[in-house]
Short mmCIF file of C-alpha atoms and ligand atoms in Angstrom, two decimals:
data_model
loop_
_atom_site.label_atom_id
_atom_site.label_comp_id
_atom_site.label_asym_id
_atom_site.label_seq_id
_atom_site.Cartn_x
_atom_site.Cartn_y
_atom_site.Cartn_z
CA MET A 1 32.75 53.38 48.92
CA GLU A 2 29.39 53.62 48.81
CA CYS A 3 26.81 55.29 46.65
CA VAL A 4 23.45 56.44 47.73
CA LEU A 5 20.72 57.49 45.51
CA ILE A 6 19.10 60.63 46.82
CA GLY A 7 16.45 60.73 44.27
CA THR A 8 15.49 58.45 41.44
CA GLY A 9 12.69 60.52 39.65
CA GLY A 10 12.72 62.76 36.36
CA MET A 11 10.81 66.00 35.50
CA MET A 12 9.10 66.67 38.75
CA PRO A 13 8.86 65.18 42.49
CA MET A 14 6.43 62.92 43.43
CA PRO A 15 5.35 61.98 46.92
CA TYR A 16 7.65 58.64 46.56
CA ARG A 17 10.10 59.62 44.15
CA MET A 18 12.45 62.58 44.37
CA LEU A 19 14.59 64.36 41.74
CA SER A 20 17.77 63.23 40.03
CA SER A 21 20.56 63.25 42.65
CA MET A 22 23.20 60.46 43.66
CA ALA A 23 25.82 60.69 46.45
CA ILE A 24 29.17 59.08 46.55
CA ARG A 25 30.93 58.87 49.93
CA LEU A 26 34.45 57.83 50.13
CA ASN A 27 36.58 58.09 53.32
CA GLY A 28 34.44 60.84 54.80
CA LYS A 29 34.01 62.83 51.91
CA LEU A 30 30.91 63.37 49.84
CA TYR A 31 30.50 63.99 45.99
CA LEU A 32 26.91 64.82 44.91
CA PHE A 33 25.98 64.04 41.36
CA ASP A 34 23.02 66.39 40.36
CA ALA A 35 20.87 68.23 42.97
CA GLY A 36 17.17 68.48 41.69
CA GLU A 37 14.69 70.14 43.50
CA GLY A 38 14.26 69.23 47.25
CA THR A 39 17.52 67.08 47.13
CA GLN A 40 18.17 68.29 50.84
CA ILE A 41 14.92 66.32 52.01
CA ASN A 42 16.29 63.04 51.25
CA TRP A 43 19.78 63.96 51.95
CA LYS A 44 18.80 64.53 55.49
CA LYS A 45 16.99 61.27 55.63
CA ALA A 46 19.91 59.46 54.37
CA ARG A 47 21.84 61.29 57.30
CA LEU A 48 24.89 61.65 55.35
CA GLY A 49 25.95 64.83 57.02
CA VAL A 50 27.10 67.84 55.20
CA ARG A 51 30.33 68.44 56.59
CA GLY A 52 32.07 66.05 54.20
CA LEU A 53 30.42 67.57 51.20
CA LYS A 54 32.94 68.85 49.00
CA LEU A 55 31.70 68.91 45.16
CA ILE A 56 28.24 68.88 43.34
CA ALA A 57 28.49 67.98 39.59
CA VAL A 58 25.55 69.00 37.56
CA THR A 59 24.62 67.43 34.31
CA HIS A 60 22.51 70.01 32.97
CA LEU A 61 20.53 73.26 33.77
CA HIS A 62 17.25 71.85 33.85
CA ALA A 63 14.93 72.44 37.03
CA ASP A 64 14.77 68.58 37.98
CA HIS A 65 18.72 68.47 38.17
CA CYS A 66 19.87 71.72 39.52
CA LEU A 67 17.08 73.72 41.56
CA GLY A 68 18.23 71.71 44.79
CA ILE A 69 21.63 73.34 44.67
CA PRO A 70 20.67 76.57 46.57
CA GLY A 71 19.22 74.63 49.35
CA MET A 72 22.22 72.26 49.50
CA LEU A 73 24.38 75.37 49.75
CA MET A 74 22.31 76.94 52.53
CA LEU A 75 22.35 73.78 54.15
CA LYS A 76 26.19 73.71 54.17
CA ALA A 77 26.29 77.40 55.30
CA GLN A 78 24.71 76.31 58.73
CA MET A 79 27.87 74.89 59.64
CA GLU A 80 30.72 76.54 61.38
CA ALA A 81 33.44 76.94 59.27
CA PRO A 82 32.65 74.50 56.18
CA GLU A 83 35.46 73.62 53.79
CA PRO A 84 35.51 74.92 50.12
CA LEU A 85 32.85 73.54 47.75
CA THR A 86 33.73 72.78 44.09
CA ILE A 87 30.73 72.66 41.64
CA LEU A 88 31.19 71.04 38.27
CA GLY A 89 28.48 72.05 35.49
CA PRO A 90 27.89 73.15 31.79
CA PRO A 91 28.32 76.63 30.76
CA GLY A 92 25.44 78.82 32.77
CA THR A 93 26.16 76.90 36.06
CA ARG A 94 28.30 79.81 37.48
CA GLU A 95 25.54 82.46 36.71
CA PHE A 96 22.65 80.36 37.97
CA VAL A 97 24.43 79.83 41.33
CA GLU A 98 25.44 83.35 41.65
CA ARG A 99 22.23 85.06 40.52
CA THR A 100 19.97 82.53 42.83
CA ARG A 101 22.58 83.48 45.72
CA GLU A 102 21.77 87.18 45.07
CA MET A 103 18.05 86.87 44.65
CA LEU A 104 17.34 84.81 47.35
CA ALA A 105 20.14 86.71 49.55
CA PHE A 106 21.58 84.07 51.26
CA ARG A 107 25.12 84.35 52.88
CA LEU A 108 27.99 81.55 52.29
CA ASN A 109 30.53 81.12 54.85
CA PHE A 110 32.66 78.89 52.70
CA PRO A 111 34.46 79.42 49.26
CA VAL A 112 32.44 78.01 46.35
CA GLU A 113 34.72 77.38 43.00
CA VAL A 114 32.39 76.85 39.91
CA ILE A 115 34.26 74.91 37.29
CA GLU A 116 32.17 75.02 33.80
CA TRP A 117 32.77 72.74 30.77
CA ASN A 118 34.05 74.21 27.64
CA ALA A 119 35.21 73.14 24.33
CA GLN A 120 38.65 73.18 25.46
CA SER A 121 38.14 71.29 28.85
CA GLY A 122 39.22 67.98 27.88
CA SER A 123 37.56 64.84 29.36
CA ALA A 124 39.18 65.46 32.97
CA ALA A 125 36.94 67.83 35.14
CA TYR A 126 38.25 67.63 38.70
CA ARG A 127 41.05 65.60 40.70
CA ASP A 128 41.87 65.39 44.36
CA GLU A 129 43.84 63.13 46.41
CA GLN A 130 41.45 60.24 46.18
CA ALA A 131 39.77 60.30 42.94
CA GLN A 132 39.36 62.13 39.31
CA ILE A 133 36.07 63.13 37.95
CA TYR A 134 35.52 63.09 34.18
CA TRP A 135 32.70 64.57 31.98
CA GLU A 136 31.54 63.88 28.57
CA PRO A 137 28.88 66.01 26.63
CA VAL A 138 25.85 63.46 26.05
CA LYS A 139 22.77 63.97 23.63
CA HIS A 140 19.75 65.72 25.30
CA THR A 141 17.44 68.72 24.32
CA ARG A 142 19.88 71.32 25.78
CA PHE A 143 23.66 70.74 26.72
CA CYS A 144 24.13 68.04 29.05
CA LEU A 145 27.04 66.20 30.66
CA GLY A 146 27.63 62.69 31.91
CA TYR A 147 30.08 62.00 34.62
CA ARG A 148 32.39 59.13 35.75
CA PHE A 149 34.21 59.04 39.22
CA SER A 150 37.43 57.26 39.05
CA GLU A 151 39.16 56.48 42.09
CA HIS A 152 42.88 56.55 41.72
CA ASP A 153 44.74 53.16 41.44
CA ARG A 154 46.19 51.50 44.41
CA ALA A 155 49.71 50.69 44.99
CA GLY A 156 50.59 46.93 44.15
CA LYS A 157 50.43 44.28 46.76
CA PHE A 158 53.12 44.25 49.24
CA SER A 159 55.24 40.94 49.39
CA PRO A 160 56.96 40.54 52.79
CA GLU A 161 58.66 37.43 51.29
CA ARG A 162 60.54 39.31 48.60
CA ALA A 163 61.47 41.96 51.13
CA GLU A 164 63.00 39.57 53.39
CA ALA A 165 64.62 37.93 50.65
CA LEU A 166 66.18 41.35 49.66
CA GLY A 167 67.32 41.78 53.18
CA VAL A 168 64.75 44.39 54.51
CA PRO A 169 63.76 43.50 58.01
CA MET A 170 60.48 43.52 59.11
CA GLY A 171 59.35 46.99 60.72
CA PRO A 172 59.10 50.57 59.55
CA LEU A 173 61.14 50.13 56.44
CA TRP A 174 58.46 47.77 55.34
CA GLY A 175 56.10 50.78 55.74
CA ARG A 176 58.18 53.18 53.84
CA LEU A 177 58.53 50.57 50.75
CA GLN A 178 54.50 50.45 50.57
CA LYS A 179 54.54 54.27 50.73
CA GLY A 180 56.35 54.06 47.57
CA GLU A 181 59.71 55.36 49.09
CA CYS A 182 63.21 53.53 48.53
CA VAL A 183 64.93 52.54 51.68
CA GLN A 184 68.44 51.07 52.53
CA THR A 185 69.03 47.73 54.12
CA PRO A 186 71.00 47.00 57.05
CA ARG A 187 73.66 45.70 54.68
CA GLU A 188 73.34 48.82 52.47
CA ARG A 189 71.52 47.73 49.63
CA THR A 190 69.08 50.24 48.02
CA VAL A 191 65.60 48.45 47.74
CA SER A 192 62.94 50.64 45.52
CA PRO A 193 59.10 49.91 46.06
CA SER A 194 58.86 48.03 42.53
CA GLU A 195 61.17 45.29 43.96
CA VAL A 196 58.45 44.52 46.74
CA LEU A 197 55.15 45.42 45.17
CA GLY A 198 53.03 43.87 42.56
CA PRO A 199 51.21 45.91 39.79
CA PRO A 200 49.28 48.76 40.74
CA ARG A 201 45.62 47.60 41.54
CA ARG A 202 42.79 49.15 40.02
CA GLY A 203 40.50 51.89 41.63
CA ARG A 204 36.70 51.82 41.90
CA HIS A 205 34.79 53.47 38.83
CA ILE A 206 31.29 55.03 39.02
CA ALA A 207 29.23 56.41 36.28
CA PHE A 208 26.24 58.84 36.36
CA VAL A 209 24.66 59.50 32.84
CA VAL A 210 21.02 60.85 32.61
CA ASP A 211 18.99 62.77 30.31
CA THR A 212 20.66 61.58 27.16
CA ARG A 213 19.86 59.33 24.17
CA PRO A 214 22.36 56.75 23.53
CA ALA A 215 25.45 58.50 22.46
CA PRO A 216 29.45 57.92 22.31
CA GLY A 217 29.95 59.98 25.30
CA VAL A 218 27.82 57.71 27.44
CA TYR A 219 29.58 54.63 26.49
CA ALA A 220 32.95 56.00 27.02
CA LEU A 221 31.82 57.23 30.67
CA CYS A 222 30.37 53.76 31.46
CA LYS A 223 33.04 51.67 29.65
CA ASP A 224 34.12 48.85 32.32
CA ALA A 225 32.65 50.76 35.17
CA ASP A 226 31.95 48.66 38.45
CA LEU A 227 28.85 50.59 39.03
CA ALA A 228 26.81 52.80 36.54
CA PHE A 229 23.62 54.77 37.40
CA ILE A 230 21.80 55.36 33.78
CA GLU A 231 18.83 56.64 32.81
CA GLY A 232 15.90 54.11 32.36
CA MET A 233 13.18 56.62 32.17
CA PHE A 234 10.57 54.74 29.90
CA LEU A 235 9.17 51.41 29.07
CA SER A 236 9.88 50.45 25.45
CA GLU A 237 5.82 51.20 24.72
CA HIS A 238 6.74 54.97 25.04
CA ALA A 239 10.05 54.80 23.04
CA GLU A 240 8.82 57.08 20.67
CA HIS A 241 8.57 59.69 23.57
CA ALA A 242 11.82 58.98 25.18
CA GLU A 243 13.36 59.90 21.75
CA GLN A 244 11.45 63.04 21.16
CA LYS A 245 12.37 64.13 24.45
CA GLY A 246 15.81 63.41 24.39
CA HIS A 247 15.63 60.42 27.02
CA MET A 248 16.19 56.70 26.97
CA THR A 249 14.08 53.68 27.41
CA ALA A 250 14.89 50.84 30.26
CA CYS A 251 15.99 48.66 27.21
CA GLU A 252 18.23 51.07 25.86
CA ALA A 253 19.96 51.53 28.99
CA ALA A 254 20.81 48.20 29.46
CA GLN A 255 21.99 47.47 25.91
CA ILE A 256 24.58 50.23 26.78
CA ALA A 257 25.51 48.71 30.23
CA ARG A 258 25.94 45.39 28.34
CA GLN A 259 28.17 47.01 25.56
CA ALA A 260 30.27 48.70 27.70
CA GLN A 261 30.82 45.80 29.99
CA VAL A 262 29.79 47.66 33.14
CA ALA A 263 29.81 45.14 36.23
CA ARG A 264 26.32 46.24 37.46
CA THR A 265 23.82 48.76 36.39
CA VAL A 266 20.94 50.83 38.44
CA LEU A 267 18.17 52.71 36.49
CA THR A 268 17.10 55.99 37.62
CA HIS A 269 15.64 59.23 36.31
CA ILE A 270 12.41 57.20 36.45
CA SER A 271 9.37 59.07 34.59
CA PRO A 272 6.60 60.27 37.04
CA ARG A 273 4.13 58.31 34.64
CA TYR A 274 5.10 55.17 36.52
CA GLU A 275 3.89 54.20 40.02
CA ASN A 276 6.39 52.60 42.18
CA SER A 277 4.29 49.20 41.49
CA GLU A 278 5.16 49.68 37.72
CA LEU A 279 8.88 49.42 38.24
CA LYS A 280 9.11 45.94 38.02
CA GLY A 281 7.95 46.01 34.32
CA LEU A 282 11.11 48.47 33.61
CA GLU A 283 13.36 46.08 35.37
CA GLN A 284 12.06 42.97 33.74
CA GLU A 285 12.60 44.84 30.02
CA ALA A 286 16.16 45.76 31.04
CA ARG A 287 17.00 42.25 32.11
CA GLU A 288 16.32 40.86 28.62
CA HIS A 289 19.40 43.09 27.78
CA PHE A 290 21.63 43.07 30.53
CA ARG A 291 21.21 40.62 33.76
CA HIS A 292 23.18 42.68 36.22
CA VAL A 293 20.35 45.55 36.08
CA ARG A 294 17.76 46.83 38.55
CA VAL A 295 15.76 49.84 39.05
CA GLY A 296 16.79 52.27 41.77
CA HIS A 297 14.42 53.43 44.43
CA ASP A 298 15.08 56.80 46.53
CA LEU A 299 17.78 55.84 49.27
CA ASP A 300 18.81 52.77 48.00
CA THR A 301 22.46 52.46 49.20
CA PHE A 302 25.24 50.66 47.10
CA GLU A 303 28.41 49.22 48.48
CA VAL A 304 31.19 49.28 46.01
CA HIS A 305 33.90 46.82 46.82
CA TYR A 306 37.24 46.40 45.14
CA PRO A 307 37.03 43.71 42.37
CA GLU A 308 39.69 41.55 44.25
CA GLU A 309 37.21 41.66 47.46
CA LEU A 310 34.09 40.35 45.52
CA SER A 311 33.39 36.82 46.33
CA CYS A 312 30.05 36.19 44.98
CA GLY A 313 27.46 37.35 42.13
CA ARG A 314 27.07 41.09 40.99
CA LEU A 315 23.46 41.83 42.25
ZN1 LIG B 1 15.60 65.49 33.85
ZN1 LIG B 2 16.73 67.52 31.09
#
């Protein structure tokens, strides 16, 4: 699994920092979180290809988070026979997508399903064969959602010794047990997967939370995440401004990461008032509260390994 920061800016695109957008690539499928204005520019630089794009999750209907959607739809429509696309977002997302498509008169050659949050939605927004996506309202100047991408747990580790002891010979029967099927041994004993598999192994969890003040939903989404992209828009000298505009400082983001016991955190949605040369300051402030944090740059790519594959430090 890899996460690619397509854009790390907030408010307006800068020559050196595009707007909020992050892609998760898992087994050839692409899940995009936010699509700020101009997302397709860095998307192309990242060379992700558009065929695998199956979902866009929008946090809220501010221009720096959603104006890139029409461009991504048009990009996908250039493919021959693209797969369907799902769009998740707050109330109003469907109207935004439909109206822009009508007004800009572009044609789509694939089905688009828009799923909008509502008060009865519950925390599970979407599920496919490899992951589940959760959403929670956060606290911004207009209704905004945070997301969590949770890979399904995997079956437990197979024990060849146990299988042999139970009389299951090495071969296709082992494969069937690993797929969760019961099998019959040559001596006609039925062996179930639970007899030869260890406990289920945890999948990988990614949080994406931007444009919010600290709020309960933010903690819930970040809790025990392997990697969390959290808004760290301002230095603490601009904390008052952050509060007025419904945003967070880098320190606040780092405190959330620590309390939610995130494995590692990347700060994103950086204010256009900071040059890239000033980002070290943001990072230093954040590290006073949480060690495993860094500031993200456009096109940074993060490999996310299974916890049992990690042999060394976290960042
Ligand atoms: Zn924003
Ligand atoms: Zn906003």
